[in-house]
Amino acid sequence: MNARKLTQEQIDAYHRDGYVIVRGYYTPEEIKRLQDAAFNDDSLNERAWQKKDGTGKVSKVCLWQQTGDDFYSMFSRGRRLVDTAETLIGEPIYHTSTKIMMKEPFVGGAWEWHQDFGYWHRDNLMLYPKSLSCMVAINRATVENGCLQVLKGSHHLGRLDHSKTGDQKGADMLFVNEAMKYHELINVELEPGDTLFFHCNLLHKSNENRSSEPRWSLICAYNAITNQAFQENEAIYYPLYPVDDDAILNWKAA
């Protein structure tokens, strides 16, 4: 049972602006469990990709596609996220990926301006922009430690061309610079447990971490079942089996 359904006002804001922030979407007890799990999980660093920005600074990301019975899957399979993602997309959905973003103090690099659909369309052969991401703040996200920045309403532009920037793919800056004249730049500052839902065509980026605090987040992505890849590629479809929200606090290691 999902006890945290979005209001109609929040749903309307998502479609108008391309994003919506839900404060306190996860309780302090749930986030404490997530912090304890992630900050003490050596496998995250071992499995992480290290992505350089245009200046050579590095951000780390650990990504996987398949959910299971592990603790992180209690978030990605939780009805709280699944039901909300399905409401916002407007169709039955499946889970495409979960990733943990690790932007370490002083050394964590920037993420260039991009749209997630800029990757997913080309790399994973999604035909339509029927997908979104849900970013759960593991710890505080501030301007100083490189919080996400979005261009409000920029999802209405449609998909822009993307090209290589450092180890990343970034949107064509000719169009981004023009978009910035018409779309307000929002710093998405979050407290632990706050959750950002954002459209796959929303332009977003983050600056390097200039603070003494890390900036970690868990990001779950979902796609409409009707929008699966039209040719085989590295993005694999796995059925999604939701769990009730109390699974986070009730989870025990096997």
Coordinates of N, CA and C in Angstrom, one line a residue:
M1 N 0.9 -1.2 0.0 CA 0.0 0.0 0.0 C 0.9 1.2 0.0
N2 N 0.6 2.2 -0.9 CA 1.4 3.4 -1.0 C 0.6 4.5 -0.2
A3 N 1.3 4.9 0.9 CA 0.6 5.9 1.8 C 1.1 7.3 1.4
R4 N 1.9 7.5 0.4 CA 2.4 8.8 0.0 C 2.1 9.1 -1.4
K5 N 0.9 9.1 -1.8 CA 0.5 9.5 -3.2 C 0.7 11.0 -3.4
L6 N 1.1 11.3 -4.6 CA 1.2 12.7 -5.0 C -0.2 13.4 -5.1
T7 N -0.3 14.6 -4.7 CA -1.5 15.4 -4.9 C -1.6 15.7 -6.4
Q8 N -2.8 16.1 -6.8 CA -3.0 16.6 -8.2 C -2.2 17.8 -8.5
E9 N -2.0 18.6 -7.5 CA -1.1 19.8 -7.7 C 0.3 19.4 -8.0
Q10 N 0.8 18.4 -7.3 CA 2.2 17.9 -7.6 C 2.3 17.2 -9.0
I11 N 1.2 16.5 -9.3 CA 1.2 15.8 -10.6 C 1.2 16.9 -11.7
D12 N 0.4 17.9 -11.6 CA 0.3 19.0 -12.6 C 1.7 19.7 -12.7
A13 N 2.3 19.9 -11.5 CA 3.7 20.6 -11.5 C 4.7 19.8 -12.3
Y14 N 4.6 18.4 -12.1 CA 5.6 17.6 -12.9 C 5.4 17.7 -14.4
H15 N 4.1 17.7 -14.8 CA 3.9 17.8 -16.3 C 4.2 19.2 -16.8
R16 N 4.0 20.2 -16.0 CA 4.3 21.6 -16.4 C 5.8 21.9 -16.4
D17 N 6.4 21.5 -15.3 CA 7.8 21.9 -15.1 C 8.9 20.8 -15.5
G18 N 8.4 19.6 -15.6 CA 9.3 18.5 -15.9 C 9.9 17.8 -14.7
Y19 N 9.5 18.3 -13.5 CA 10.0 17.7 -12.3 C 9.1 18.1 -11.1
V20 N 9.2 17.4 -10.1 CA 8.5 17.8 -8.8 C 9.4 17.2 -7.7
I21 N 9.5 18.0 -6.6 CA 10.3 17.6 -5.4 C 9.3 17.3 -4.3
V22 N 9.4 16.1 -3.7 CA 8.5 15.8 -2.6 C 9.4 15.7 -1.4
R23 N 9.1 16.6 -0.5 CA 9.9 16.7 0.8 C 9.5 15.6 1.7
G24 N 10.5 15.0 2.4 CA 10.3 14.0 3.4 C 9.6 12.8 2.9
Y25 N 9.9 12.4 1.7 CA 9.2 11.3 1.0 C 9.6 10.0 1.7
Y26 N 10.8 9.9 2.3 CA 11.2 8.8 3.1 C 11.5 9.3 4.6
T27 N 11.2 8.5 5.5 CA 11.3 8.9 6.9 C 12.7 8.9 7.4
P28 N 13.0 9.6 8.5 CA 14.4 9.6 9.0 C 14.9 8.1 9.3
E29 N 14.0 7.3 9.8 CA 14.4 5.9 10.1 C 14.8 5.1 8.8
E30 N 14.0 5.3 7.7 CA 14.3 4.7 6.5 C 15.6 5.2 5.9
I31 N 15.8 6.5 5.9 CA 17.1 7.0 5.4 C 18.3 6.7 6.2
K32 N 18.1 6.5 7.5 CA 19.2 6.1 8.4 C 19.6 4.7 7.9
R33 N 18.7 3.8 7.6 CA 19.0 2.5 7.2 C 19.7 2.5 5.8
L34 N 19.3 3.4 4.9 CA 19.9 3.6 3.6 C 21.3 4.1 3.8
Q35 N 21.5 5.1 4.6 CA 22.9 5.6 4.9 C 23.8 4.6 5.4
D36 N 23.3 3.8 6.4 CA 24.2 2.8 7.0 C 24.5 1.7 6.0
A37 N 23.6 1.4 5.1 CA 23.9 0.4 4.1 C 24.9 0.9 3.1
A38 N 24.6 2.1 2.5 CA 25.4 2.6 1.4 C 26.8 3.0 1.9
F39 N 26.9 3.7 3.0 CA 28.2 4.2 3.4 C 29.2 3.1 3.9
N40 N 28.6 1.9 4.2 CA 29.4 0.8 4.6 C 29.5 -0.3 3.6
D41 N 29.1 0.0 2.4 CA 29.0 -1.0 1.3 C 30.3 -0.8 0.4
D42 N 31.3 -1.6 0.7 CA 32.5 -1.5 -0.1 C 32.3 -1.8 -1.6
S43 N 31.3 -2.7 -1.8 CA 31.1 -3.1 -3.2 C 30.7 -2.0 -4.1
L44 N 30.1 -0.9 -3.6 CA 29.7 0.2 -4.4 C 30.9 0.9 -5.0
N45 N 31.9 1.1 -4.2 CA 33.2 1.7 -4.8 C 33.9 0.7 -5.7
E46 N 33.8 -0.6 -5.4 CA 34.5 -1.6 -6.2 C 33.9 -1.7 -7.6
R47 N 32.6 -1.5 -7.6 CA 31.8 -1.7 -8.9 C 31.6 -0.4 -9.6
A48 N 31.9 0.7 -9.0 CA 31.6 2.0 -9.6 C 32.3 2.3 -10.9
W49 N 31.6 3.0 -11.8 CA 32.3 3.6 -12.9 C 32.8 5.0 -12.4
Q50 N 33.9 5.3 -12.9 CA 34.5 6.6 -12.6 C 34.4 7.5 -13.9
K51 N 33.6 8.5 -13.8 CA 33.3 9.3 -15.0 C 33.9 10.7 -14.8
K52 N 34.8 11.0 -15.8 CA 35.5 12.4 -15.7 C 34.6 13.4 -16.4
D53 N 34.6 14.6 -15.8 CA 33.9 15.7 -16.5 C 34.9 16.4 -17.5
G54 N 34.5 17.5 -18.0 CA 35.3 18.2 -19.0 C 36.6 18.7 -18.5
T55 N 36.8 18.8 -17.2 CA 38.0 19.3 -16.6 C 38.9 18.1 -16.1
G56 N 38.4 16.9 -16.1 CA 39.1 15.8 -15.6 C 38.8 15.3 -14.2
K57 N 37.9 16.1 -13.5 CA 37.5 15.7 -12.2 C 36.5 14.5 -12.3
V58 N 36.5 13.6 -11.3 CA 35.8 12.4 -11.3 C 34.6 12.3 -10.4
S59 N 33.5 11.8 -10.9 CA 32.4 11.4 -10.1 C 32.2 9.9 -10.3
K60 N 31.7 9.2 -9.2 CA 31.5 7.8 -9.3 C 30.0 7.4 -9.3
V61 N 29.7 6.4 -10.1 CA 28.4 5.9 -10.1 C 28.4 4.4 -10.2
C62 N 27.5 3.8 -9.4 CA 27.4 2.3 -9.4 C 26.0 2.0 -9.9
L63 N 25.8 1.3 -11.0 CA 24.5 1.1 -11.7 C 24.2 -0.4 -11.9
W64 N 23.0 -0.7 -11.7 CA 22.5 -2.1 -12.1 C 21.1 -2.0 -12.6
Q65 N 20.7 -3.1 -13.4 CA 19.4 -3.1 -14.0 C 18.4 -4.0 -13.3
Q66 N 18.8 -5.1 -12.8 CA 17.9 -6.1 -12.2 C 17.7 -5.9 -10.8
T67 N 16.4 -5.9 -10.4 CA 16.1 -5.8 -8.9 C 16.1 -7.2 -8.4
G68 N 16.1 -7.3 -7.0 CA 16.1 -8.6 -6.4 C 15.5 -8.4 -5.0
D69 N 16.1 -9.2 -4.1 CA 15.6 -9.2 -2.7 C 16.6 -8.4 -1.8
D70 N 17.6 -7.7 -2.4 CA 18.5 -6.9 -1.6 C 17.9 -5.7 -1.0
F71 N 18.6 -5.0 -0.1 CA 18.0 -3.9 0.5 C 17.7 -2.7 -0.4
Y72 N 18.6 -2.4 -1.4 CA 18.4 -1.3 -2.3 C 17.1 -1.5 -3.1
S73 N 16.8 -2.8 -3.4 CA 15.6 -3.1 -4.2 C 14.3 -2.9 -3.4
M74 N 14.4 -2.8 -2.1 CA 13.2 -2.4 -1.3 C 12.8 -1.0 -1.6
F75 N 13.7 -0.2 -2.1 CA 13.4 1.2 -2.6 C 12.8 1.1 -4.0
S76 N 13.6 0.5 -4.9 CA 13.3 0.5 -6.3 C 12.0 -0.3 -6.6
R77 N 11.7 -1.3 -5.8 CA 10.5 -2.1 -5.9 C 9.4 -1.6 -5.0
G78 N 9.7 -0.7 -4.2 CA 8.7 -0.2 -3.2 C 7.5 0.5 -3.9
R79 N 6.3 0.3 -3.5 CA 5.1 0.8 -4.1 C 5.1 2.4 -4.1
R80 N 5.8 2.9 -3.1 CA 5.9 4.4 -3.0 C 6.5 5.0 -4.3
L81 N 7.6 4.4 -4.8 CA 8.2 4.9 -6.0 C 7.4 4.4 -7.2
V82 N 7.1 3.1 -7.2 CA 6.5 2.4 -8.4 C 5.2 3.0 -8.7
D83 N 4.3 3.2 -7.7 CA 3.0 3.8 -8.0 C 3.1 5.2 -8.5
T84 N 4.0 6.0 -7.9 CA 4.1 7.4 -8.3 C 4.7 7.5 -9.7
A85 N 5.7 6.7 -10.0 CA 6.2 6.7 -11.4 C 5.2 6.3 -12.4
E86 N 4.4 5.3 -12.1 CA 3.3 4.9 -13.0 C 2.3 5.9 -13.2
T87 N 2.0 6.6 -12.1 CA 1.0 7.8 -12.2 C 1.6 8.9 -13.1
L88 N 2.8 9.2 -13.0 CA 3.4 10.3 -13.7 C 3.6 9.9 -15.2
I89 N 4.0 8.7 -15.5 CA 4.2 8.2 -16.9 C 2.8 7.9 -17.5
G90 N 1.9 7.5 -16.7 CA 0.5 7.3 -17.2 C 0.3 5.9 -17.8
E91 N 1.2 5.0 -17.6 CA 1.1 3.7 -18.2 C 1.7 2.7 -17.2
P92 N 1.4 1.4 -17.4 CA 2.2 0.4 -16.7 C 3.7 0.4 -17.0
I93 N 4.5 0.2 -16.0 CA 6.0 0.5 -16.1 C 6.8 -0.7 -15.7
Y94 N 8.1 -0.6 -16.0 CA 9.1 -1.5 -15.4 C 10.3 -0.7 -15.0
H95 N 11.1 -1.4 -14.2 CA 12.3 -0.7 -13.7 C 13.5 -0.9 -14.7
T96 N 14.1 0.2 -15.1 CA 15.2 0.1 -16.0 C 16.6 0.1 -15.4
S97 N 16.7 0.9 -14.3 CA 18.0 0.9 -13.6 C 17.9 1.5 -12.2
T98 N 18.8 1.1 -11.3 CA 19.1 1.8 -10.1 C 20.5 2.2 -10.1
K99 N 20.8 3.4 -9.6 CA 22.2 3.8 -9.5 C 22.4 4.6 -8.2
I100 N 23.6 4.4 -7.7 CA 24.0 5.3 -6.5 C 25.1 6.2 -7.0
M101 N 24.8 7.5 -6.9 CA 25.8 8.5 -7.3 C 26.6 8.9 -6.1
M102 N 27.9 8.9 -6.3 CA 28.8 9.2 -5.2 C 29.7 10.4 -5.6
K103 N 29.4 11.6 -5.1 CA 30.2 12.8 -5.4 C 31.0 13.1 -4.1
E104 N 32.3 12.8 -4.1 CA 33.0 12.9 -2.9 C 33.5 14.3 -2.6
P105 N 33.8 14.6 -1.3 CA 34.2 16.0 -0.9 C 35.4 16.5 -1.7
F106 N 35.4 17.7 -2.2 CA 36.4 18.4 -2.9 C 36.8 17.8 -4.2
V107 N 36.7 16.5 -4.5 CA 37.2 15.9 -5.7 C 36.1 15.5 -6.6
G108 N 34.8 15.4 -6.2 CA 33.7 15.0 -7.0 C 33.5 15.9 -8.2
G109 N 33.5 15.3 -9.4 CA 33.4 16.2 -10.6 C 32.0 16.6 -10.9
A110 N 31.9 17.4 -12.0 CA 30.6 17.8 -12.5 C 30.0 16.8 -13.4
W111 N 28.7 16.9 -13.6 CA 28.0 16.2 -14.7 C 27.5 17.3 -15.6
E112 N 27.8 17.1 -16.9 CA 27.5 18.1 -17.9 C 26.0 18.2 -18.2
W113 N 25.5 19.3 -18.8 CA 24.1 19.4 -19.2 C 23.7 18.2 -20.1
H114 N 22.6 17.6 -19.7 CA 22.2 16.5 -20.5 C 20.7 16.2 -20.2
Q115 N 20.1 15.3 -21.1 CA 18.8 14.7 -20.9 C 19.0 13.2 -20.8
D116 N 18.4 12.6 -19.9 CA 18.5 11.1 -19.8 C 18.1 10.4 -21.1
F117 N 17.0 11.0 -21.7 CA 16.5 10.4 -23.0 C 17.6 10.6 -24.1
G118 N 18.5 11.5 -23.9 CA 19.6 11.7 -24.9 C 20.4 10.4 -24.9
Y119 N 20.6 9.7 -23.8 CA 21.3 8.4 -23.7 C 20.3 7.3 -24.1
W120 N 19.2 7.3 -23.4 CA 18.3 6.1 -23.5 C 17.8 5.9 -24.9
H121 N 17.5 7.0 -25.6 CA 17.0 6.9 -27.0 C 18.0 6.2 -27.9
R122 N 19.3 6.7 -27.9 CA 20.3 6.3 -28.8 C 20.9 5.0 -28.3
D123 N 21.3 4.9 -27.0 CA 22.0 3.7 -26.5 C 21.1 2.5 -26.2
N124 N 19.9 2.8 -25.8 CA 19.0 1.7 -25.3 C 17.8 1.6 -26.2
L125 N 17.7 2.4 -27.3 CA 16.7 2.2 -28.3 C 15.3 2.3 -27.8
M126 N 15.1 3.3 -26.9 CA 13.7 3.7 -26.5 C 13.2 4.7 -27.6
L127 N 12.0 4.4 -28.1 CA 11.5 5.2 -29.1 C 10.8 6.5 -28.6
Y128 N 10.1 6.3 -27.5 CA 9.3 7.5 -27.0 C 9.8 7.9 -25.6
P129 N 9.7 9.2 -25.3 CA 10.1 9.7 -23.9 C 9.1 9.4 -22.8
K130 N 8.9 8.1 -22.6 CA 7.9 7.6 -21.6 C 8.6 7.1 -20.4
S131 N 9.6 7.8 -19.9 CA 10.4 7.3 -18.8 C 10.8 8.5 -17.9
L132 N 11.1 8.1 -16.7 CA 11.5 9.2 -15.7 C 12.5 8.6 -14.7
S133 N 13.1 9.5 -13.9 CA 14.0 9.1 -12.8 C 13.5 9.6 -11.5
C134 N 13.8 8.9 -10.4 CA 13.4 9.3 -9.1 C 14.7 9.3 -8.3
M135 N 15.1 10.5 -7.8 CA 16.3 10.7 -7.1 C 16.0 10.9 -5.6
V136 N 16.5 10.0 -4.8 CA 16.3 10.0 -3.3 C 17.6 10.5 -2.7
A137 N 17.5 11.6 -2.0 CA 18.7 12.1 -1.3 C 19.2 11.3 -0.2
I138 N 20.4 10.7 -0.3 CA 20.9 9.9 0.8 C 21.5 10.8 1.9
N139 N 22.1 11.9 1.5 CA 22.5 12.9 2.5 C 22.2 14.3 1.8
R140 N 22.5 15.4 2.5 CA 22.1 16.7 2.0 C 22.7 17.0 0.6
A141 N 21.9 17.6 -0.2 CA 22.4 18.1 -1.5 C 22.3 19.6 -1.5
T142 N 23.4 20.3 -1.6 CA 23.5 21.7 -1.5 C 24.2 22.3 -2.8
V143 N 24.1 23.6 -2.9 CA 24.9 24.2 -4.0 C 26.4 23.9 -3.8
E144 N 26.8 24.0 -2.6 CA 28.2 23.8 -2.3 C 28.7 22.4 -2.6
N145 N 27.9 21.4 -2.4 CA 28.4 20.0 -2.7 C 28.0 19.5 -4.0
G146 N 27.5 20.4 -4.9 CA 27.2 20.0 -6.2 C 25.8 19.4 -6.5
C147 N 24.8 20.0 -5.9 CA 23.4 19.5 -6.1 C 23.0 19.5 -7.6
L148 N 22.0 18.8 -7.9 CA 21.5 18.8 -9.3 C 20.9 20.2 -9.6
Q149 N 21.1 20.6 -10.8 CA 20.5 21.8 -11.4 C 19.6 21.4 -12.5
V150 N 18.4 22.0 -12.7 CA 17.5 21.7 -13.8 C 17.1 23.0 -14.4
L151 N 16.7 22.9 -15.7 CA 16.1 24.0 -16.4 C 14.6 23.7 -16.4
K152 N 13.9 24.5 -15.6 CA 12.5 24.3 -15.4 C 11.7 24.4 -16.7
G153 N 10.9 23.3 -17.0 CA 10.1 23.3 -18.2 C 10.8 22.9 -19.5
S154 N 12.1 22.6 -19.4 CA 12.9 22.3 -20.6 C 12.6 21.0 -21.2
H155 N 11.8 20.1 -20.6 CA 11.4 18.9 -21.2 C 10.5 19.1 -22.4
H156 N 9.9 20.3 -22.5 CA 9.0 20.6 -23.6 C 9.8 20.9 -24.9
L157 N 11.1 21.0 -24.8 CA 12.0 21.2 -25.9 C 12.0 20.0 -26.8
G158 N 11.8 18.8 -26.2 CA 12.1 17.5 -26.9 C 13.5 17.1 -26.8
R159 N 13.9 16.0 -27.4 CA 15.3 15.5 -27.2 C 16.2 16.3 -28.0
L160 N 17.4 16.7 -27.4 CA 18.4 17.4 -28.1 C 19.5 16.4 -28.5
D161 N 20.4 16.8 -29.4 CA 21.5 16.0 -29.8 C 22.5 16.0 -28.6
H162 N 23.2 14.9 -28.4 CA 24.2 14.7 -27.4 C 25.5 14.3 -28.0
S163 N 26.7 14.7 -27.4 CA 28.0 14.3 -27.9 C 28.9 14.2 -26.7
K164 N 30.1 13.6 -26.9 CA 31.0 13.3 -25.9 C 31.6 14.5 -25.2
T165 N 31.7 14.6 -23.9 CA 32.3 15.6 -23.1 C 33.1 14.9 -22.0
G166 N 34.4 14.8 -22.0 CA 35.1 14.0 -21.1 C 34.7 12.6 -21.2
D167 N 34.4 11.9 -20.1 CA 33.8 10.5 -20.2 C 32.3 10.5 -20.3
Q168 N 31.7 11.7 -20.4 CA 30.3 11.8 -20.4 C 29.7 12.2 -21.7
K169 N 28.4 12.1 -21.9 CA 27.7 12.6 -23.1 C 26.9 13.8 -22.6
G170 N 27.1 15.0 -23.3 CA 26.4 16.2 -23.0 C 25.6 16.7 -24.1
A171 N 24.5 17.4 -23.8 CA 23.6 18.0 -24.8 C 24.4 19.1 -25.5
D172 N 23.9 19.3 -26.8 CA 24.5 20.4 -27.6 C 24.3 21.7 -26.9
M173 N 25.5 22.3 -26.6 CA 25.4 23.6 -25.8 C 24.9 24.8 -26.6
L174 N 24.9 24.7 -27.9 CA 24.2 25.7 -28.7 C 22.8 25.9 -28.3
F175 N 22.1 24.7 -28.1 CA 20.7 24.7 -27.8 C 20.5 24.9 -26.3
V176 N 21.4 24.4 -25.5 CA 21.3 24.6 -24.0 C 21.4 26.0 -23.7
N177 N 22.4 26.7 -24.3 CA 22.6 28.2 -24.0 C 21.3 29.0 -24.4
E178 N 20.7 28.6 -25.5 CA 19.5 29.3 -25.9 C 18.3 28.9 -25.0
A179 N 18.3 27.7 -24.6 CA 17.2 27.3 -23.6 C 17.3 28.0 -22.3
M180 N 18.5 28.4 -21.9 CA 18.7 29.0 -20.6 C 18.2 30.5 -20.6
K181 N 17.9 31.0 -21.8 CA 17.3 32.3 -21.9 C 15.8 32.3 -21.5
Y182 N 15.2 31.1 -21.6 CA 13.7 31.0 -21.5 C 13.3 30.1 -20.3
H183 N 14.2 29.3 -19.8 CA 13.9 28.3 -18.8 C 14.7 28.6 -17.5
E184 N 14.0 28.8 -16.4 CA 14.7 29.2 -15.2 C 15.6 28.0 -14.7
L185 N 16.8 28.4 -14.2 CA 17.7 27.4 -13.6 C 17.4 27.2 -12.2
I186 N 17.1 26.0 -11.8 CA 16.7 25.7 -10.4 C 17.8 24.8 -9.7
N187 N 18.3 25.3 -8.6 CA 19.2 24.4 -7.8 C 18.3 23.5 -6.9
V188 N 18.5 22.2 -7.1 CA 17.6 21.2 -6.4 C 18.3 20.8 -5.1
E189 N 18.1 21.7 -4.1 CA 18.7 21.4 -2.8 C 17.8 20.5 -2.0
L190 N 18.3 19.4 -1.5 CA 17.5 18.4 -0.9 C 18.0 18.0 0.5
E191 N 17.1 17.7 1.4 CA 17.5 17.1 2.7 C 17.4 15.6 2.6
P192 N 18.1 14.8 3.4 CA 18.0 13.4 3.3 C 16.5 12.9 3.4
G193 N 16.1 12.1 2.4 CA 14.8 11.6 2.3 C 13.9 12.3 1.4
D194 N 14.3 13.6 1.0 CA 13.6 14.3 -0.1 C 13.8 13.5 -1.4
T195 N 12.8 13.6 -2.2 CA 12.9 12.8 -3.5 C 12.4 13.7 -4.7
L196 N 13.3 13.7 -5.7 CA 13.0 14.4 -6.9 C 12.6 13.5 -8.0
F197 N 11.4 13.7 -8.6 CA 10.9 13.0 -9.8 C 11.1 13.9 -11.0
F198 N 11.8 13.4 -12.1 CA 12.1 14.2 -13.2 C 12.0 13.5 -14.5
H199 N 11.4 14.2 -15.5 CA 11.1 13.7 -16.8 C 12.4 13.4 -17.6
C200 N 12.4 12.4 -18.5 CA 13.6 12.0 -19.2 C 14.1 13.0 -20.1
N201 N 13.3 14.0 -20.5 CA 13.8 15.1 -21.4 C 14.1 16.3 -20.7
L202 N 14.1 16.3 -19.3 CA 14.4 17.5 -18.6 C 16.0 17.7 -18.6
L203 N 16.4 18.9 -19.0 CA 17.8 19.2 -19.0 C 18.3 19.4 -17.6
H204 N 19.4 18.7 -17.2 CA 19.9 18.8 -15.9 C 21.4 18.6 -15.9
K205 N 22.0 19.1 -14.8 CA 23.5 19.0 -14.7 C 23.8 19.1 -13.2
S206 N 25.1 18.9 -12.8 CA 25.5 19.3 -11.4 C 26.9 19.7 -11.5
N207 N 27.3 20.6 -10.6 CA 28.6 21.2 -10.5 C 29.5 20.3 -9.6
E208 N 30.8 20.5 -9.7 CA 31.7 19.8 -8.8 C 31.4 20.0 -7.3
N209 N 31.9 19.1 -6.5 CA 31.7 19.2 -5.1 C 32.9 20.0 -4.5
R210 N 32.6 21.2 -4.0 CA 33.6 22.1 -3.5 C 33.5 22.1 -2.0
S211 N 32.8 21.2 -1.4 CA 32.6 21.3 0.1 C 33.3 20.1 0.7
S212 N 33.3 20.1 2.1 CA 33.8 19.0 2.8 C 32.9 17.8 3.1
E213 N 31.6 17.9 2.5 CA 30.6 16.9 2.7 C 30.4 16.2 1.4
P214 N 30.2 14.9 1.4 CA 29.9 14.1 0.2 C 28.4 14.4 -0.2
R215 N 28.1 14.1 -1.5 CA 26.8 14.2 -2.0 C 26.4 12.9 -2.7
W216 N 25.6 12.1 -1.9 CA 25.2 10.8 -2.4 C 23.7 10.8 -2.7
S217 N 23.3 10.0 -3.7 CA 21.9 9.9 -4.0 C 21.7 8.5 -4.6
L218 N 20.4 8.0 -4.4 CA 20.0 6.8 -5.0 C 19.0 7.2 -6.1
I219 N 19.2 6.7 -7.3 CA 18.3 7.1 -8.4 C 17.7 5.9 -9.1
C220 N 16.4 5.8 -9.1 CA 15.7 4.6 -9.7 C 15.0 5.2 -11.0
A221 N 15.2 4.5 -12.1 CA 14.6 4.9 -13.3 C 13.5 3.9 -13.8
Y222 N 12.5 4.4 -14.4 CA 11.4 3.5 -14.9 C 11.0 3.9 -16.3
N223 N 10.4 2.9 -17.0 CA 10.0 3.2 -18.4 C 8.7 2.5 -18.6
A224 N 7.9 3.0 -19.5 CA 6.6 2.4 -19.9 C 6.9 1.0 -20.5
I225 N 6.1 0.0 -20.2 CA 6.3 -1.3 -20.7 C 6.1 -1.3 -22.2
T226 N 5.2 -0.4 -22.7 CA 5.1 -0.3 -24.2 C 6.2 0.3 -24.9
N227 N 7.2 0.8 -24.2 CA 8.3 1.6 -24.7 C 9.7 0.8 -24.6
Q228 N 9.6 -0.5 -24.5 CA 10.8 -1.3 -24.4 C 11.6 -1.1 -25.7
A229 N 12.9 -1.4 -25.6 CA 13.8 -1.3 -26.8 C 13.2 -2.1 -27.9
F230 N 13.3 -1.5 -29.1 CA 12.8 -2.1 -30.3 C 13.8 -3.1 -31.0
Q231 N 15.0 -3.1 -30.5 CA 16.0 -4.0 -30.9 C 16.8 -4.4 -29.7
E232 N 17.4 -5.6 -29.7 CA 18.1 -6.1 -28.6 C 19.4 -5.3 -28.3
N233 N 19.6 -4.9 -27.1 CA 20.8 -4.2 -26.7 C 21.1 -4.4 -25.3
E234 N 22.0 -3.7 -24.7 CA 22.5 -4.0 -23.3 C 21.4 -3.7 -22.2
A235 N 20.3 -3.0 -22.6 CA 19.2 -2.7 -21.7 C 18.3 -3.9 -21.8
I236 N 18.2 -4.6 -20.7 CA 17.4 -5.8 -20.6 C 16.1 -5.6 -19.9
Y237 N 15.0 -6.1 -20.4 CA 13.7 -6.0 -19.7 C 13.6 -7.1 -18.6
Y238 N 13.3 -6.6 -17.4 CA 13.1 -7.6 -16.3 C 11.7 -7.2 -15.7
P239 N 10.8 -8.2 -15.5 CA 9.5 -7.9 -14.8 C 9.7 -7.2 -13.5
L240 N 8.8 -6.4 -13.1 CA 8.9 -5.6 -11.8 C 7.9 -6.2 -10.9
Y241 N 8.3 -6.6 -9.7 CA 7.4 -7.2 -8.7 C 7.5 -6.2 -7.5
P242 N 6.5 -5.3 -7.3 CA 6.5 -4.3 -6.3 C 6.4 -5.0 -4.9
V243 N 6.9 -4.3 -3.9 CA 6.8 -4.7 -2.5 C 6.1 -3.5 -1.7
D244 N 5.5 -3.8 -0.6 CA 4.9 -2.8 0.2 C 6.0 -1.9 0.9
D245 N 5.6 -0.7 1.2 CA 6.6 0.2 1.7 C 7.2 -0.2 3.0
D246 N 6.6 -1.0 3.8 CA 7.2 -1.4 5.1 C 8.4 -2.4 4.9
A247 N 8.6 -2.8 3.6 CA 9.7 -3.7 3.3 C 11.1 -3.0 3.7
I248 N 11.2 -1.7 3.6 CA 12.5 -1.0 3.9 C 12.9 -1.3 5.3
L249 N 12.0 -1.0 6.2 CA 12.3 -1.2 7.7 C 12.2 -2.7 8.1
N250 N 11.5 -3.5 7.4 CA 11.4 -4.9 7.8 C 12.5 -5.8 7.1
W251 N 13.3 -5.2 6.2 CA 14.3 -6.0 5.5 C 15.3 -6.5 6.4
K252 N 15.7 -7.8 6.2 CA 16.8 -8.4 7.0 C 17.7 -9.2 6.0
A253 N 19.0 -9.1 6.2 CA 19.9 -9.8 5.3 C 19.7 -11.3 5.4
A254 N 19.8 -12.0 4.3 CA 19.5 -13.5 4.3 C 20.7 -14.2 5.0

